[in-house]
XYZ file of C-alpha atoms in Angstrom:
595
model
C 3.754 -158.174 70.706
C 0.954 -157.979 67.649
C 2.361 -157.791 64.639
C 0.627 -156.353 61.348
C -1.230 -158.060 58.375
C 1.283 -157.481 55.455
C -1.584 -157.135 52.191
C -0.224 -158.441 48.912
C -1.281 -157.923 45.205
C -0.883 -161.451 43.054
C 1.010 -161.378 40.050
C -2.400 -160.864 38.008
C -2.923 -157.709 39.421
C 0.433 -155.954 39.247
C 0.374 -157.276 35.494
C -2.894 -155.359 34.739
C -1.571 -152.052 36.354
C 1.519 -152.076 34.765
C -0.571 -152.548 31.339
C -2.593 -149.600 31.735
C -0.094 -147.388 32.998
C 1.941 -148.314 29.861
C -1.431 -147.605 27.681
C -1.618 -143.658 29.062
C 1.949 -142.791 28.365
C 1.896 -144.301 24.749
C -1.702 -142.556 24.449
C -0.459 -138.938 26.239
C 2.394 -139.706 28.135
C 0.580 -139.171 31.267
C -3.166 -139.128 32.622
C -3.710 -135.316 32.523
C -2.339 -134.762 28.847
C -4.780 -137.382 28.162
C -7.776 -135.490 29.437
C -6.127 -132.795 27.665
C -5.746 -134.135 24.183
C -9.386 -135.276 24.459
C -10.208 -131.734 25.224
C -8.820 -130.442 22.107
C -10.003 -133.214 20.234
C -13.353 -131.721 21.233
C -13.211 -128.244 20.545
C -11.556 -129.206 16.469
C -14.992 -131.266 16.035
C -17.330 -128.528 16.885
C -19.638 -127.778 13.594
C -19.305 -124.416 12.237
C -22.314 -122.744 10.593
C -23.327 -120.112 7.804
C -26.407 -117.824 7.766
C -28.352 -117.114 5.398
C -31.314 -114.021 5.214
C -33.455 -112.552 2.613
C -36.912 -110.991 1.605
C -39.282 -112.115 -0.426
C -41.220 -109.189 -2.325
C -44.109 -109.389 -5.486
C -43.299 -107.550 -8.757
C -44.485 -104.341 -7.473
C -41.957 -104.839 -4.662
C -44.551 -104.794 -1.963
C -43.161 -107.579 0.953
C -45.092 -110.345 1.075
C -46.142 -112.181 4.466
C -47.103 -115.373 5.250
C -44.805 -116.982 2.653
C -43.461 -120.584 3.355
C -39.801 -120.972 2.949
C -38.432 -124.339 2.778
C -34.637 -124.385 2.828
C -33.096 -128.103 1.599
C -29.492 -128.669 1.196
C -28.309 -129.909 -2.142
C -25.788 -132.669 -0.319
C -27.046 -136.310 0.400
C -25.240 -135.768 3.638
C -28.375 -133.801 4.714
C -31.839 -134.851 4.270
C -33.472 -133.023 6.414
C -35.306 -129.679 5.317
C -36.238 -126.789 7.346
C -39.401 -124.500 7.033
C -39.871 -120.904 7.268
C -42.068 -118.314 7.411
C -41.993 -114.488 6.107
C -42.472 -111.622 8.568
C -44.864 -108.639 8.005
C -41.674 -107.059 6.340
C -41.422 -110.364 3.941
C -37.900 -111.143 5.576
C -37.099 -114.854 6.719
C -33.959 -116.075 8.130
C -31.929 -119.146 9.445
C -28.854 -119.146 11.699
C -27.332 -122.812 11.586
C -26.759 -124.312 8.428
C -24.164 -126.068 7.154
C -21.718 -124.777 4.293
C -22.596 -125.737 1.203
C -25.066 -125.496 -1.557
C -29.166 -124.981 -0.552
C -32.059 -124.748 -2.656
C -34.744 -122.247 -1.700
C -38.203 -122.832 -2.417
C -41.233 -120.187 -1.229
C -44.699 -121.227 -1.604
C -47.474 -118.366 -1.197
C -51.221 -118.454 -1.970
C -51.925 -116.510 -5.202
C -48.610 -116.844 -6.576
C -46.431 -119.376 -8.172
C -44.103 -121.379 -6.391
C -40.541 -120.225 -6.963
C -37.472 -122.476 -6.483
C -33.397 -121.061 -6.169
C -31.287 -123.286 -6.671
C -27.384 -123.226 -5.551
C -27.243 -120.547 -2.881
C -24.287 -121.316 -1.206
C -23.765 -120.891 2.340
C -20.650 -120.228 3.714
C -18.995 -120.840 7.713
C -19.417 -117.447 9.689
C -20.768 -115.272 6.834
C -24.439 -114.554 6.038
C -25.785 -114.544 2.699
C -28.329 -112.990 1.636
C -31.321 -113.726 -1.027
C -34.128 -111.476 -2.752
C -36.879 -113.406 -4.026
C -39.636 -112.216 -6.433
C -42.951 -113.734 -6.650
C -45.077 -113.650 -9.603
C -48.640 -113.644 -9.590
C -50.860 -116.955 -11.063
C -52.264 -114.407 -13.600
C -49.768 -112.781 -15.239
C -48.435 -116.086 -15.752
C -51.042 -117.297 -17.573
C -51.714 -113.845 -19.290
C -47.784 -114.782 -21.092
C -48.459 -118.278 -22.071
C -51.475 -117.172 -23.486
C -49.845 -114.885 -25.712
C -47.636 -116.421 -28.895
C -44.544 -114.662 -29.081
C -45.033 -112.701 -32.908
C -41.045 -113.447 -33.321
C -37.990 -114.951 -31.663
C -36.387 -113.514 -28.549
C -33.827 -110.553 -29.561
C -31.530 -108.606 -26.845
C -34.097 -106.948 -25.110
C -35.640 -110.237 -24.133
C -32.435 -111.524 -22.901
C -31.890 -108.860 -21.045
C -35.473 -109.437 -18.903
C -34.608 -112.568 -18.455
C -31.233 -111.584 -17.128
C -32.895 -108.773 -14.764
C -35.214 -111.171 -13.479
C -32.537 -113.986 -12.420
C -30.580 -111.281 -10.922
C -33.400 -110.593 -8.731
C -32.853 -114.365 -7.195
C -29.800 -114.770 -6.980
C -27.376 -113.854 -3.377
C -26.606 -110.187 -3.931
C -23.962 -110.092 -0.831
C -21.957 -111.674 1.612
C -21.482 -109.864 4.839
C -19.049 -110.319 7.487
C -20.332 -111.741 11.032
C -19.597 -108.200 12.263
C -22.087 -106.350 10.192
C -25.304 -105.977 11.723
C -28.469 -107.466 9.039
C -31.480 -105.066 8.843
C -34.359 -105.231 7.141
C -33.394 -102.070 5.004
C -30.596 -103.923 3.393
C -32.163 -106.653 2.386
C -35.631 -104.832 0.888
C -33.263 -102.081 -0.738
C -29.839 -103.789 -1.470
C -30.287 -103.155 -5.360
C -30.825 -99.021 -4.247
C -28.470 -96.014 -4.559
C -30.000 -95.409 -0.728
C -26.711 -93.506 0.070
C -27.360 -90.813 -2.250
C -30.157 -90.076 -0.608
C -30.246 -86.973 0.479
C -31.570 -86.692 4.168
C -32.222 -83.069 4.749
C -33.957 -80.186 3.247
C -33.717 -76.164 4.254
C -35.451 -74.007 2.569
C -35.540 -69.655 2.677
C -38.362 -68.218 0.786
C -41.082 -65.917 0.525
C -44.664 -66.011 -0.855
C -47.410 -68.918 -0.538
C -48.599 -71.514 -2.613
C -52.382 -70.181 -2.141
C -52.813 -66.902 -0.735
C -56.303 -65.725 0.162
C -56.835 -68.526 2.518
C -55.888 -68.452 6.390
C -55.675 -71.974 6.581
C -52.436 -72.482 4.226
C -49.583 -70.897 4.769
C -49.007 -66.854 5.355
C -47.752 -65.230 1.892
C -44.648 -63.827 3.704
C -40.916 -64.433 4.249
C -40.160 -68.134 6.111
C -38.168 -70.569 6.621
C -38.792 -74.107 6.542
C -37.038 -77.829 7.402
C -37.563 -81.615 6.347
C -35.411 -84.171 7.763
C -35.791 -87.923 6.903
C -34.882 -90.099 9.662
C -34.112 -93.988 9.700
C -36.493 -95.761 12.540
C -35.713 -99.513 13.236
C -34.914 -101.813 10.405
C -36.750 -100.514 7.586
C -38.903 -97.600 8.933
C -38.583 -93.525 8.070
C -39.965 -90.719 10.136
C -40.234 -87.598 7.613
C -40.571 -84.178 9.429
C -40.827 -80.645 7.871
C -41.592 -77.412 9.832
C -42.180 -73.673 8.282
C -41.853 -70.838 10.685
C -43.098 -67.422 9.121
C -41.620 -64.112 10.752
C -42.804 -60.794 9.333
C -45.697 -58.694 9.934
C -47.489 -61.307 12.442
C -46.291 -65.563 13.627
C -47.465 -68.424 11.799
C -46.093 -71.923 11.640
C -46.792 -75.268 11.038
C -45.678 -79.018 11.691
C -45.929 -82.193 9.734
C -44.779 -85.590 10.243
C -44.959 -89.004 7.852
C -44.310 -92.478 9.468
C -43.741 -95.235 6.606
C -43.243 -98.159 8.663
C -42.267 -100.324 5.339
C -39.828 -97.630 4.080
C -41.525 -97.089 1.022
C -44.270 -94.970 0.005
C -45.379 -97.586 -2.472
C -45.874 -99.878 -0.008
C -47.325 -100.835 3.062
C -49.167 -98.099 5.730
C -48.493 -94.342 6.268
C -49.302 -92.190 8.821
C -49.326 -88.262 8.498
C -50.106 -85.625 11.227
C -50.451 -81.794 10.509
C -49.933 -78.951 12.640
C -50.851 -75.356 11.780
C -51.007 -72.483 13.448
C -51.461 -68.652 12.667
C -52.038 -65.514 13.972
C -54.311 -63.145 11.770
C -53.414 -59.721 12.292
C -51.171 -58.210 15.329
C -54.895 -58.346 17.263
C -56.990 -60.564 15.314
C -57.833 -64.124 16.410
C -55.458 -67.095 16.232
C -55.998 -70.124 13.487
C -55.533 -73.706 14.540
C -55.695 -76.912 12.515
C -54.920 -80.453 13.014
C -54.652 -83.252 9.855
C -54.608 -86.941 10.541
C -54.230 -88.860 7.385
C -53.926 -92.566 7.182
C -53.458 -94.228 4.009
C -51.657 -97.205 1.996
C -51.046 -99.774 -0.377
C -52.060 -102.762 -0.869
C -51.459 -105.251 -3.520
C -53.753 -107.978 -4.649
C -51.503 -110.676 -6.938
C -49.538 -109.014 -9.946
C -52.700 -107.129 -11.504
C -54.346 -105.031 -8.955
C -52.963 -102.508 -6.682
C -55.645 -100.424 -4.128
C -54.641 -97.335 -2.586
C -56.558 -95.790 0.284
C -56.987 -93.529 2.868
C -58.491 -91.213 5.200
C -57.942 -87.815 6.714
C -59.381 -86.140 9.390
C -59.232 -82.290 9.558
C -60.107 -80.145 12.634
C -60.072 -76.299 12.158
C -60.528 -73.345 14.622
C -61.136 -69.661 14.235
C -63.115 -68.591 17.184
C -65.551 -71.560 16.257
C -64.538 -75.193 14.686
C -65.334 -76.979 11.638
C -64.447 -80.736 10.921
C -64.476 -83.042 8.037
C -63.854 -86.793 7.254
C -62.552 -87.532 3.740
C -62.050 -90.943 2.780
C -60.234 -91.988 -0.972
C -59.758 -95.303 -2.501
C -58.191 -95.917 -5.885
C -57.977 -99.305 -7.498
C -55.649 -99.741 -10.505
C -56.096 -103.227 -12.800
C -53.352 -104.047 -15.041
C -54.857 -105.393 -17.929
C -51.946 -106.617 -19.727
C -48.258 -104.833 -20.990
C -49.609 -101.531 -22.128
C -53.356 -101.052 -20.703
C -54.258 -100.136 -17.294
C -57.514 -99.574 -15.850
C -58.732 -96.933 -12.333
C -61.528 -96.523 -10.279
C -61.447 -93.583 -8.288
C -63.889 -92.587 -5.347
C -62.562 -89.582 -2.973
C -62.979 -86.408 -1.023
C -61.498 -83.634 -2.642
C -59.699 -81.701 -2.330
C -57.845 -84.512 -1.784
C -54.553 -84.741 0.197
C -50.802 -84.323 -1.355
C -49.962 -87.512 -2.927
C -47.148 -89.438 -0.886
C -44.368 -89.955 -3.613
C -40.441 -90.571 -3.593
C -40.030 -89.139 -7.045
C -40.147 -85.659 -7.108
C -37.499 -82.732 -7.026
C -34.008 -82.779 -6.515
C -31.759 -85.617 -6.643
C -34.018 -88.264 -5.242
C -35.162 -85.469 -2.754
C -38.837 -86.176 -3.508
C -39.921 -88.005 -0.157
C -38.539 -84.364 1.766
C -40.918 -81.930 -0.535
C -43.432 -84.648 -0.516
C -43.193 -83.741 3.444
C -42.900 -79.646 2.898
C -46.698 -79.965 0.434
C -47.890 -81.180 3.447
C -47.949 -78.220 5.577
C -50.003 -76.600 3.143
C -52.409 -79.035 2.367
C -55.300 -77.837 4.890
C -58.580 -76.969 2.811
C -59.729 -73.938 2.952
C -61.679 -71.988 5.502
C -65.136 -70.344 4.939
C -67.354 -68.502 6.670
C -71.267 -69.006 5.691
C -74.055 -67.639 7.899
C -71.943 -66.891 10.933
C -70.469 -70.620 10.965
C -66.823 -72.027 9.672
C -67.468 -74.606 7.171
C -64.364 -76.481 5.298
C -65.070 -76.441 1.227
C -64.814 -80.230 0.383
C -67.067 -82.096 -2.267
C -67.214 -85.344 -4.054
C -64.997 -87.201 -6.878
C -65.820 -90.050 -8.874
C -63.768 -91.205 -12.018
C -62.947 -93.846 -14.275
C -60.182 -94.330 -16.208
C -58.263 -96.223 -18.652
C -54.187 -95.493 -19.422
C -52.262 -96.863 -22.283
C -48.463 -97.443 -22.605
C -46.977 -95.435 -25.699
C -43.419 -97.293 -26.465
C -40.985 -96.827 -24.052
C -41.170 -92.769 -22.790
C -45.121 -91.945 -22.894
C -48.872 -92.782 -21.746
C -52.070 -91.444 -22.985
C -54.931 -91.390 -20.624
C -58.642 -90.941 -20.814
C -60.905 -90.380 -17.744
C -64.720 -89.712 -17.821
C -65.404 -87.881 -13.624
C -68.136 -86.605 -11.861
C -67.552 -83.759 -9.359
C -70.363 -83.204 -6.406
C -69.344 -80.498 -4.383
C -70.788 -79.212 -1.250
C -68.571 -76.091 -0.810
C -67.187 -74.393 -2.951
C -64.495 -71.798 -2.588
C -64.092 -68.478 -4.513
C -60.892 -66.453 -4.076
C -60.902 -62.637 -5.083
C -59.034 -59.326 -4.109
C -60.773 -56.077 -2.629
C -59.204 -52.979 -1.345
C -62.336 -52.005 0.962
C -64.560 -54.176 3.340
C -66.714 -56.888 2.081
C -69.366 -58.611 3.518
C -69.917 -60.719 6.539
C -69.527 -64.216 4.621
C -66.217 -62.910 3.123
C -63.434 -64.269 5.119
C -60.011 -61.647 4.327
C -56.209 -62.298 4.340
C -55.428 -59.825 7.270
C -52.368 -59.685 5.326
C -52.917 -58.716 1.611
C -56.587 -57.310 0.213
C -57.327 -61.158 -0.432
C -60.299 -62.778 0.283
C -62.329 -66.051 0.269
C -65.827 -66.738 0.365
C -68.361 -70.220 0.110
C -69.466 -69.795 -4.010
C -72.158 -72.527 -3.030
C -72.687 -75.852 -4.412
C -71.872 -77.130 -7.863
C -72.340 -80.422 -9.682
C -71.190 -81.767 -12.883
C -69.733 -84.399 -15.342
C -66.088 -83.873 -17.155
C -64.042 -85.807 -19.287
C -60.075 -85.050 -19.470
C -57.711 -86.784 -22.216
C -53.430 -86.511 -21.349
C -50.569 -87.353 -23.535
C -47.209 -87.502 -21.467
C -44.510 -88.022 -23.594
C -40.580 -87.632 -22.562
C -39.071 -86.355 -25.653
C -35.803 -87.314 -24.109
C -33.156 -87.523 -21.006
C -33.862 -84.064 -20.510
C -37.159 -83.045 -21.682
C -40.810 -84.189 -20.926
C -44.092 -82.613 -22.650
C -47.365 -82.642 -21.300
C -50.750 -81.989 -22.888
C -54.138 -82.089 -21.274
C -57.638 -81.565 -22.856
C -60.691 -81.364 -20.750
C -63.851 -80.924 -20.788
C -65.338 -79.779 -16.963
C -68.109 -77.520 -15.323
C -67.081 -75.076 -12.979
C -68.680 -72.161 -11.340
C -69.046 -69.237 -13.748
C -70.443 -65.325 -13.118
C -73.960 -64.578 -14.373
C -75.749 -61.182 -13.501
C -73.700 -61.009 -9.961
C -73.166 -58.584 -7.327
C -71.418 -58.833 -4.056
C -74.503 -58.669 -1.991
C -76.097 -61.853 -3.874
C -72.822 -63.225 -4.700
C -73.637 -66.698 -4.113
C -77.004 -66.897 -5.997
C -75.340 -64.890 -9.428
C -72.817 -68.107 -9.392
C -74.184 -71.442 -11.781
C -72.437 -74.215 -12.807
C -71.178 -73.847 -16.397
C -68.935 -76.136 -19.081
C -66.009 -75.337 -20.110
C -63.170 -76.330 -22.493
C -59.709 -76.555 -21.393
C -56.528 -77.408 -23.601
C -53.199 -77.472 -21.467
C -49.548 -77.756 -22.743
C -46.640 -77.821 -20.524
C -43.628 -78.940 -20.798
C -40.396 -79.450 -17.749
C -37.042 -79.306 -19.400
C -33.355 -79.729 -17.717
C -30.311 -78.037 -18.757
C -27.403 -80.711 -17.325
C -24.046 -78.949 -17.450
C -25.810 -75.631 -16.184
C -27.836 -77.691 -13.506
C -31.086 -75.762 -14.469
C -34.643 -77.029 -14.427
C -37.372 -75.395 -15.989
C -41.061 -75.916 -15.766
C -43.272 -73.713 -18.111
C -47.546 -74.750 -18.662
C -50.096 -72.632 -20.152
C -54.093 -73.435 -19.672
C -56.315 -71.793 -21.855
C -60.240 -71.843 -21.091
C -63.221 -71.314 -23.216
C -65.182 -68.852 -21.256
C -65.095 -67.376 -17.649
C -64.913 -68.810 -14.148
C -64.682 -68.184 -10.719
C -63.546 -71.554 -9.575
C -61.459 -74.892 -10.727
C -62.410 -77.172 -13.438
C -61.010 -80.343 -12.571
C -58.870 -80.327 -9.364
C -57.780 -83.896 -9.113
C -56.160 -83.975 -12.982
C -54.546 -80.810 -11.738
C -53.293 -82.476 -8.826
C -52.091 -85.439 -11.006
C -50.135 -83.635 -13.932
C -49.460 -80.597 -12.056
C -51.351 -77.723 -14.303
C -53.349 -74.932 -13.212
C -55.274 -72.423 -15.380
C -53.435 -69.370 -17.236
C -49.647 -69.264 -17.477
C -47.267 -70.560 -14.892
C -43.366 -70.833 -14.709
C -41.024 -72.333 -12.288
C -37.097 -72.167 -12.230
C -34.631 -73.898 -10.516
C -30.864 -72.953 -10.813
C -28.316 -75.057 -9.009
C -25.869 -72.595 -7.316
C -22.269 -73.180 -7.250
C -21.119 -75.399 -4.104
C -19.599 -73.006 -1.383
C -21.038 -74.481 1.412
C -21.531 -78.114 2.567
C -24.897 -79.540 1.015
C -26.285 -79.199 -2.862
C -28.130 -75.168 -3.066
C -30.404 -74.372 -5.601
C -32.065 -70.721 -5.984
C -36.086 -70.889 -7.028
C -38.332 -68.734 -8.614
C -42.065 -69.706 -9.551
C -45.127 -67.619 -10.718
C -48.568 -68.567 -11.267
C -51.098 -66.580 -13.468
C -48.132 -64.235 -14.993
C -50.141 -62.548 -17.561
C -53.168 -62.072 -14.631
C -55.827 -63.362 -16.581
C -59.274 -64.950 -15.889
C -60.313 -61.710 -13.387
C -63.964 -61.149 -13.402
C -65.158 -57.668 -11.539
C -67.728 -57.278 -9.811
C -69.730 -54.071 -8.089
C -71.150 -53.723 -4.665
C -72.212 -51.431 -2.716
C -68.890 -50.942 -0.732
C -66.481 -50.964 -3.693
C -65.663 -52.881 -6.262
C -64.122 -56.487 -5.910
C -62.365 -58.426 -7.916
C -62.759 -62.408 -8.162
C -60.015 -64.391 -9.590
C -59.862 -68.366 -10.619
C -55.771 -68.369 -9.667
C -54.302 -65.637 -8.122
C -51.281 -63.816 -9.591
C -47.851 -64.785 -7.223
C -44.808 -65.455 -6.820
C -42.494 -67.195 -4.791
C -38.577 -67.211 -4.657
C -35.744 -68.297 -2.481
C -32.777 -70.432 -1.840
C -33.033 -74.093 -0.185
C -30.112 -76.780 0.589
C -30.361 -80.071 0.829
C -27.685 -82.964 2.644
């Protein structure tokens, strides 16, 4: 019989076992809460971070990109500093940093370097920053300058305004989502805002010409829409619905947000039928413009818009624009201006309404097509040339004088007039009214235009406008040689208009007069019109605020240019009498809502 090996431990070893065994339960009792005390352990040393976010803008608020953003932490714990760069929005972020205090420094080329100090970050919140840049020469513009006496209130309160800029303007909860649009626009009442426009009227803006808008009842939409981060889609339609169908389209794409900054886009849609058997209008508008600016002193605008017209045959034009506006120093500011005119609507967020500018800004668009002529059996668009140079100086606090010395080269020239019998081949008619437009030919001449803008207060603004223009002017003319009884004549021009606001009442008012020297057929300076918003002969606008009874703020509108009909020049033809007129006489009235 075998018998087994009995195996046996020596006293060393059972010593040693009986060691560690005692080791775990004084450590965690036994192996496994060990593992699991280590576990926790673990999990209470894991770092917990802060976020932080912000844009960094110029002092025209354009975003700046390209800008180097070092972020350094103020502890000695943390040496190490990390490096940034701004996005074409000027927005720059960082999603692990410790909690604590951070300086901020962002470098760009051009500007000064600009350091924030103390930002403080704190575990599972985002902060967020809005830096301002300022430009190497306005910099050096203010050191060159002695201050004439010591800093009072008003100084203190810059100085206030501009740390504020700087400094974190919110905390957010990890929940919130961060968008571009809250950190270029954090300082903004953007709520207010009001995001849709409806309006029910009847009449047009400029009669006589089938390529604006029928002078009928319509009705007509703008909505502003949020796209992305920072982006707005603007789009307006007008429908009109008596006698025959016309309508239109429009859209705006701002992909910074703002029309003062960055790249638009606008398309134009128009449509019309003239007469119940007549032919059908169609137009198309591309515009592309923008903003650029270059440091703190110069600011170019541009642009370009492409317009494509049919009415049986088509006509096309290019018209390009650029603008460039120096800032001299506090209260002088230079332009150069070189466009096509007539020019398009300017792209604004001011306007009318409570801060409802961007959605009319959208409605002038539909009616911003040229007009159509007919010459020798061929559509032609009228369109011309504008050159001007300017200089613009600050008048305390509320007003601006400007003076501006222009040339005007145009090509085409269009000449509105009634007649209640046919006219000629070249005359193009409103199937509508007895309206009519017609090419007067080319005219070419130098004008100079002075403009005081002063806002008397809260309520009331005054404008007065001298200038001194050609424009096309009636000789010994007939309607059979219209054209060649039309020259190019000066004239004086002395506007005074004034927009007032009654604010218990919710009225607004807008009242202008233009007197001119002598008689014409056509405009005297189109682009100052289309800057301070005059026109020749009497006009008055009013807008009455109705009581709310329905969601949304309504507001009842009445406007009339030419009141008194003046500036009509008759002339005799062979088929009747006609009538040409520098403005028509019209009006235009309705309701419109906006939410």
């Amino acid at each position: 019989m075998k018998h087994g090996r009995l195996r046996t431990r020596s006293p060393g070893a059972l010593s040693l076992a009986f060691f560690l065994t005692a080791m775990l339960v004084c450590l965690g009792g036994t192996p496994a809460a060990a593992q699991s005390n280590l576990s926790v352990t673990a999990q209470r040393s894991t770092p917990v971070f802060g976020k932080l976010a912000g844009v960094v803008r110029d002092a025209a608020g354009t975003p700046q990109m390209g800008a180097t953003v070092q972020i350094a932490s103020e502890s000695a714990a943390v040496a190490r500093a990390q490096d940034h760069l701004t996005n074409t929005q000027g927005i720059f972020r960082d999603e692990r940093l410790a909690p604590g205090l951070y300086t901020v420094r962002v470098t760009l080329a051009g500007f000064l370097p600009t350091l924030e100090q103390h930002v403080r970050i704190t575990a599972n919140l985002t902060t967020l920053v809005r830096i301002e840049l300022e430009s190497m020469f306005a910099s050096l513009d203010r050191l060159r300058r002695q201050p004439a006496s010591n800093a009072d209130a008003e100084d203190w309160k810059w100085v206030l305004r501009s740390a504020a800029a700087m400094r974190p303007v919110l905390l957010w909860n990890e929940s919130a989502q961060i968008s571009a649009a809250n950190l270029a626009t954090a300082d903004s009442n953007s709520s207010a805002r009001p995001h849709a426009r409806l309006e029910l009227t009847s009449g047009s803006r400029r009669p006589g010409s089938v390529s604006n808008l029928a002078d009928a009842a319509g009705t007509a939409f703008a909505y502003d829409q949020r796209i992305g981060a920072v982006g707005r889609l603007l789009l307006a339609g007008q429908m009109s619905y008596e006698r025959a169908p016309a309508g239109g389209i429009a859209t705006i794409w701002v992909p910074s947000g703002s029309f003062d900054a960055g790249p638009r886009t606008t398309m134009v849609l128009r449509q019309a039928k003239l007469g119940f058997d007549g032919p059908t209008f169609r137009g198309v508008r591309l515009d592309q413009s923008g903003t650029v600016s270059l440091g703190g002193n110069v600011i170019v605008r541009y642009g370009a818009e492409y317009v494509l017209v049919g009415l049986g045959r088509s006509a096309s034009a290019l018209r390009p624009r650029t603008e460039v506006d120096v800032r001299i120093n506090e209260d002088w500011h230079a332009t150069v201006i070189f466009a096509a005119q007539p020019g398009a609507p300017a792209l604004t967020d001011s306007g009318e309404g409570d801060n409802g500018g961007a959605l009319v800004t959208v409605l002038n668009q539909l009616d911003a097509f040229p007009a159509l002529l007919w010459r020798d059996g061929h559509p032609v668009l009228e369109g011309g040339w504008h050159e001007e140079v300017s200089a613009r100086r600050r008048l305390g606090t509320r007003g601006r004088v400007e003076v501006a010395a222009f040339h005007d080269d145009n090509r085409h020239v269009a000449v509105f007039g009634r007649a209640n019998s046919p006219v000629g081949d070249d005359f193009l008619r409103d199937f509508f009214s007895n309206g009519f437009v017609t090419d007067g030919g080319s005219s070419s001449s130098w004008g100079t235009r002075v403009a005081l803008r002063e806002k008397l207060s809260e309520n009331v603004e005054l404008t007065t406008v001298y200038t001194f223009a050609g424009a096309l002017a009636p000789g010994e003319v007939s309607a059979e040689d219209l054209r060649d009884g039309l020259h190019t004549r000066q004239r004086h021009a002395a506007y005074a208009g004034v927009k007032a606001r009654v604010p218990r009442l919710g009225t607004r008012v807008s009242a202008g007069y233009e007197w001119i020297s002598g008689s014409i057929v056509s405009r005297m300076d189109r682009y100052g019109e289309s800057i301070y918003q005059n026109g020749p002969y009497l006009h008055v606008s009013i807008r009455q605020q109705l009581p709310k009874f329905a969601p949304g703020h309504w507001e009842a509108l009445a406007e009339c240019q030419n009141l008194l009909a003046q500036g009509f020049v008759p002339v005799s033809g062979r088929d009747g009498n006609l009538v040409l007129v520098p403005a028509f006489r019209t009006f235009r009235g309705g309701v419109n809502v906006q939410f």
